[in-house]
Amino acid sequence: MRVFMTVLAFCWFLVGVFMILQYHREKEFKQQILETELQMHNRRIIEDLNHGEKIENIVERIGFPMESLRISLIDAEGNLIYDNYEERFSSPASNHNDRPEVIEARKKGEGNSVERLSETDDLHYFYSARLGNNGLIIRTAVPYTHTLTDFLKADSTLLWIMATLTFLMSFLAFISARKISLSISRLNNFAEKAQKWENIYDEEAFPNDELGNIASNIVHLYYQRDEHYKNSLKNEKDKIRLKKQLTNNINHELKTPVASIMLCLDLLDDHPEMSEEQKHEFMKKIRMNAGRLSSLLKDVATITRLDDGKNLIEKENVELSGLIKEVADEERLRTDMKINVAVPNLNIIGNRSLLETLFRNLIDNAIAYSGGTEINITADDNGNFIVSDNGCGISAEHLPYIFERFYRVDKGRSRAVGGTGLGLSIVKNAVALHGGQIKAESKNGLTYRFNLKVNKNATIS
């Protein structure tokens, strides 16, 4: 019922606003009618004056087409040069150029003033003015007599009809609201029990009507939502734990290169007399650690993007054979290892940037850590990939953890070559984003096996 009363009050407010606006609109409409009629007389008088007639003859000829019509002529300096009510004035009138209707007429050609007090005879008039030749203003006015007041008054019949209909509709709405109040009360009881985690299945069934069907659906959706909430809560806790772990690891990883950079800068600053060879060595260390920081920030941005924006990552049709060959060609410029690519024409719907990062990280890991002479990248028509090297491999105890963030088999060596510890984690997430899984095995080198979901309906270009 509180909702009903709120809606009812809102409706009454809207109706009240409408009635007020309608009332003022009708008054303005009647004022426009009066203004139109007075301007019609003004135009006719100006036309007669332009034809050389005297104002006294014009006024005598037109008579009083409206009750107590007052006609005035005002020259360009604002002096009142004629007024058919002149005998009523006890003193000369002041300058008329400051009258609202005169000001408006000189600006726009015509103007009016509603219910303004006349300074000459202390009566309220409706004024209508029009600009003629040589700055002459013809002004007609009608005093606010009982007849004019009744004419300008808005008709209240419509307002009473609206008020009566609104009251009747409110009464009928109240009757309808009373009929559904029982179902609403039961729905409220359900909400209270659901909030207390009480059993609600052994309650009496809801009525077989629209509201009852809605209530039954709410009960069903409640249990679905509850299950979804529990799963979301678990996922959110896992995400918070991973973010906290990531933050702590980033803080730890940043300390070493930052400290090294600061130390080198302090030494360069404190010992300007050192040799150019020593300065060059320190600058080399600064660039190396700055590169580590840049790589770390880039990998952190990528891993965060994979964690928080999987649904926002844009995907397109990507031809993998060409992409892998491009990456391999670039990597050959920085290594003596032989890189062999044997990948058929495969198309997948994926993110080109992440796919490039996937294969580049696997090749970079082999170059940096394997100590081998050859890297092989092969795939079949179903998107099953093998990336392997003929290097030293890693111990079996490390294999289950190499895809974890910041995990390093040889921490000292990894940092020495500028590794961030996020490369294989990015690889694992990129493979998962493209519908696959990855695993590693160490036998005669290190081998990665993974699959990517192939788009067999795509046209190879």
Short mmCIF file of C-alpha atoms in Angstrom, two decimals, residues 257 260-261 264-265 268 279-295 418:
data_model
loop_
_atom_site.label_atom_id
_atom_site.label_comp_id
_atom_site.label_asym_id
_atom_site.label_seq_id
_atom_site.Cartn_x
_atom_site.Cartn_y
_atom_site.Cartn_z
CA PRO A 257 66.50 -3.31 -10.98
CA SER A 260 70.73 -1.23 -9.29
CA ILE A 261 69.74 1.82 -11.34
CA CYS A 264 74.72 3.32 -10.74
CA LEU A 265 73.31 6.84 -10.87
CA LEU A 268 78.08 8.40 -11.63
CA LYS A 279 80.87 5.31 -17.15
CA HIS A 280 79.99 3.25 -20.22
CA GLU A 281 79.80 0.11 -18.06
CA PHE A 282 77.48 1.80 -15.56
CA MET A 283 75.26 3.15 -18.35
CA LYS A 284 75.09 -0.35 -19.80
CA LYS A 285 73.86 -1.67 -16.44
CA ILE A 286 71.30 1.14 -16.22
CA ARG A 287 69.94 0.32 -19.70
CA MET A 288 69.81 -3.39 -18.90
CA ASN A 289 67.83 -2.83 -15.69
CA ALA A 290 65.59 -0.27 -17.38
CA GLY A 291 64.88 -2.88 -20.03
CA ARG A 292 63.96 -5.35 -17.28
CA LEU A 293 61.55 -2.80 -15.80
CA SER A 294 60.01 -2.15 -19.22
CA SER A 295 59.56 -5.88 -19.87
CA GLY A 418 66.23 -10.10 -18.06
#
